[in-house]
Amino acid sequence: MSSRSVEPLVVGRVIGEVLDSFNPCMKMIVTYNSNKLVFNGHELYPSAVVSKPRVEVQGGDMRSFFTLVMTDPDVPGPSDPYLREHLHWIVTDIPGTTDASFGREVVSYESPKPNIGIHRFIFVLFKQKRRQTVVVPSFRDHFNTRRFAEENDLGLPVAAVYFNAQRETAARRR
């Protein structure tokens, strides 16, 4: 994988505001409702992301384990995100070459409900050094992905992808 694959993360300010620069060495495929693939910067409607997605990890082996974090750094709104980051989901001990349903869900999935402006919803994948119990945050607001990775000795991410979503208005829903 070339540095090109992090380019959209830099443009979307995911790298910088939420993550440090990293070298993506795993493939993570995020799919909602079995047909909506998540691509960097693409927009999804909140109504399409109500139930948790399938998150597949490719390129590992059954002896490697991964932690998945989903976060929204734009809460309550992108112009003044004073609750940054809002935690949406944590799954740990995901065996390589499987999907997140094989891991341990330590923070349950919370549906995106962006209220003000366009929000970024970021999926970050970390490779664990071993099977482990992570330190689970006690609340969802003011989560910090970098700090979480540090506290749990996860190192830099191995993959990340994000989508945009904004509040659906009656007019746009027709």
XYZ file of C-alpha atoms in Angstrom:
174
model
C 0.000 0.000 0.000
C 1.290 3.406 -0.912
C 1.092 6.670 0.967
C -1.779 7.441 -1.393
C -4.142 5.476 0.818
C -3.727 7.943 3.705
C -4.217 10.967 1.467
C -8.025 11.146 1.922
C -7.492 10.872 5.690
C -5.160 13.862 5.544
C -7.544 15.848 3.347
C -10.439 15.003 5.684
C -8.280 16.123 8.637
C -8.716 12.697 10.246
C -4.941 12.506 10.336
C -4.023 15.549 12.369
C -7.169 16.044 14.410
C -7.810 12.456 15.490
C -4.897 10.272 14.403
C -1.192 10.655 13.909
C 0.195 9.782 10.504
C 0.489 6.019 10.057
C 1.216 3.443 7.422
C -1.920 1.412 6.549
C -0.796 -2.206 6.467
C -4.141 -4.002 6.853
C -7.316 -3.914 4.826
C -10.510 -3.056 6.677
C -13.835 -3.278 4.854
C -16.814 -1.581 6.503
C -20.263 -2.394 5.126
C -23.664 -1.196 6.311
C -26.821 -3.212 5.568
C -24.727 -5.701 3.571
C -24.447 -3.349 0.570
C -23.340 0.146 1.629
C -19.570 0.224 1.576
C -17.825 2.952 3.523
C -15.392 4.991 1.421
C -13.339 7.890 2.767
C -15.307 11.114 2.667
C -18.453 9.670 1.098
C -21.776 10.667 2.603
C -24.183 8.205 4.178
C -27.623 9.010 5.536
C -28.102 8.502 9.288
C -31.043 6.234 8.435
C -28.598 3.932 6.594
C -26.226 3.572 9.551
C -28.655 2.784 12.365
C -27.502 -0.779 12.945
C -23.877 -1.706 13.350
C -21.908 -2.433 10.195
C -19.950 -5.516 9.268
C -16.256 -4.697 9.679
C -13.923 -7.193 8.024
C -10.218 -7.389 8.732
C -8.088 -8.719 5.883
C -4.391 -9.450 5.804
C -3.901 -10.769 9.315
C -3.950 -14.353 10.505
C -5.946 -16.172 13.172
C -3.146 -15.574 15.687
C -3.318 -11.807 15.399
C -5.907 -9.734 17.229
C -7.293 -6.285 16.492
C -9.158 -3.492 18.234
C -11.739 -1.417 16.393
C -12.724 2.074 17.506
C -15.477 4.201 15.951
C -15.572 7.867 16.852
C -17.115 11.213 15.838
C -14.746 14.188 16.307
C -17.365 16.764 15.270
C -19.664 16.875 18.313
C -21.864 18.791 18.758
C -20.935 20.525 15.481
C -17.831 20.776 13.294
C -17.413 24.520 13.836
C -17.167 24.107 17.624
C -16.535 20.437 18.453
C -16.111 20.989 22.197
C -17.225 17.434 23.064
C -14.603 15.925 20.729
C -14.445 12.974 20.331
C -17.744 11.172 20.806
C -17.216 7.434 21.083
C -19.569 5.233 19.067
C -18.140 1.736 19.312
C -15.226 -0.373 20.592
C -14.612 -4.025 19.724
C -11.449 -5.822 20.872
C -9.825 -9.220 20.299
C -11.013 -9.412 16.687
C -9.105 -12.318 15.145
C -7.283 -11.425 11.916
C -9.065 -12.526 8.703
C -12.511 -12.367 10.370
C -15.002 -9.606 11.074
C -15.822 -7.593 14.199
C -18.670 -9.925 15.190
C -15.952 -12.391 16.269
C -14.459 -9.858 18.670
C -15.507 -8.682 22.115
C -17.796 -5.663 22.008
C -16.685 -3.616 25.011
C -18.610 -0.442 24.117
C -21.883 -1.083 22.304
C -22.583 0.460 18.899
C -24.347 3.814 19.042
C -26.085 5.011 15.872
C -24.779 8.254 14.380
C -27.197 11.133 15.003
C -25.457 14.241 13.674
C -27.369 17.344 14.694
C -25.405 20.358 13.470
C -23.445 20.338 10.226
C -21.541 17.524 8.556
C -19.909 15.041 10.911
C -17.090 12.599 10.223
C -17.518 9.084 11.550
C -14.171 7.350 11.760
C -13.357 3.656 12.024
C -9.859 2.996 13.317
C -8.220 -0.414 13.461
C -5.306 -1.222 15.782
C -3.258 -4.399 15.923
C -2.996 -5.750 19.459
C 0.289 -7.111 20.714
C -1.656 -9.916 22.424
C -5.175 -10.767 23.594
C -5.952 -8.138 26.165
C -8.502 -6.393 28.302
C -8.693 -2.765 27.292
C -9.303 0.122 29.640
C -12.886 1.052 28.780
C -13.806 4.731 28.976
C -16.601 5.500 31.415
C -18.365 7.968 29.110
C -18.623 8.567 25.375
C -17.914 12.311 25.192
C -14.350 13.692 25.302
C -12.994 10.361 24.121
C -9.492 10.551 22.687
C -8.402 7.889 20.200
C -4.702 8.705 20.598
C -4.897 8.488 24.389
C -6.918 5.263 24.218
C -4.257 3.705 21.961
C -1.524 4.858 24.321
C -3.228 3.595 27.495
C -3.782 0.202 25.914
C -0.363 -0.072 24.255
C -1.898 -0.355 20.777
C 0.602 1.760 18.868
C -0.326 3.478 15.619
C -3.412 2.397 13.632
C -3.064 -0.218 10.907
C -6.165 0.952 9.011
C -8.761 3.718 9.109
C -11.744 4.824 7.049
C -14.376 7.497 7.570
C -17.708 8.613 6.177
C -19.623 11.871 6.443
C -23.186 12.225 7.642
C -25.514 15.094 8.379
C -28.995 15.351 9.740
C -31.662 14.181 7.333
C -34.347 16.744 6.719
C -37.838 15.858 5.553
C -37.104 17.568 2.244
C -33.993 15.486 1.567
C -35.641 12.224 2.514
C -38.233 12.091 -0.288
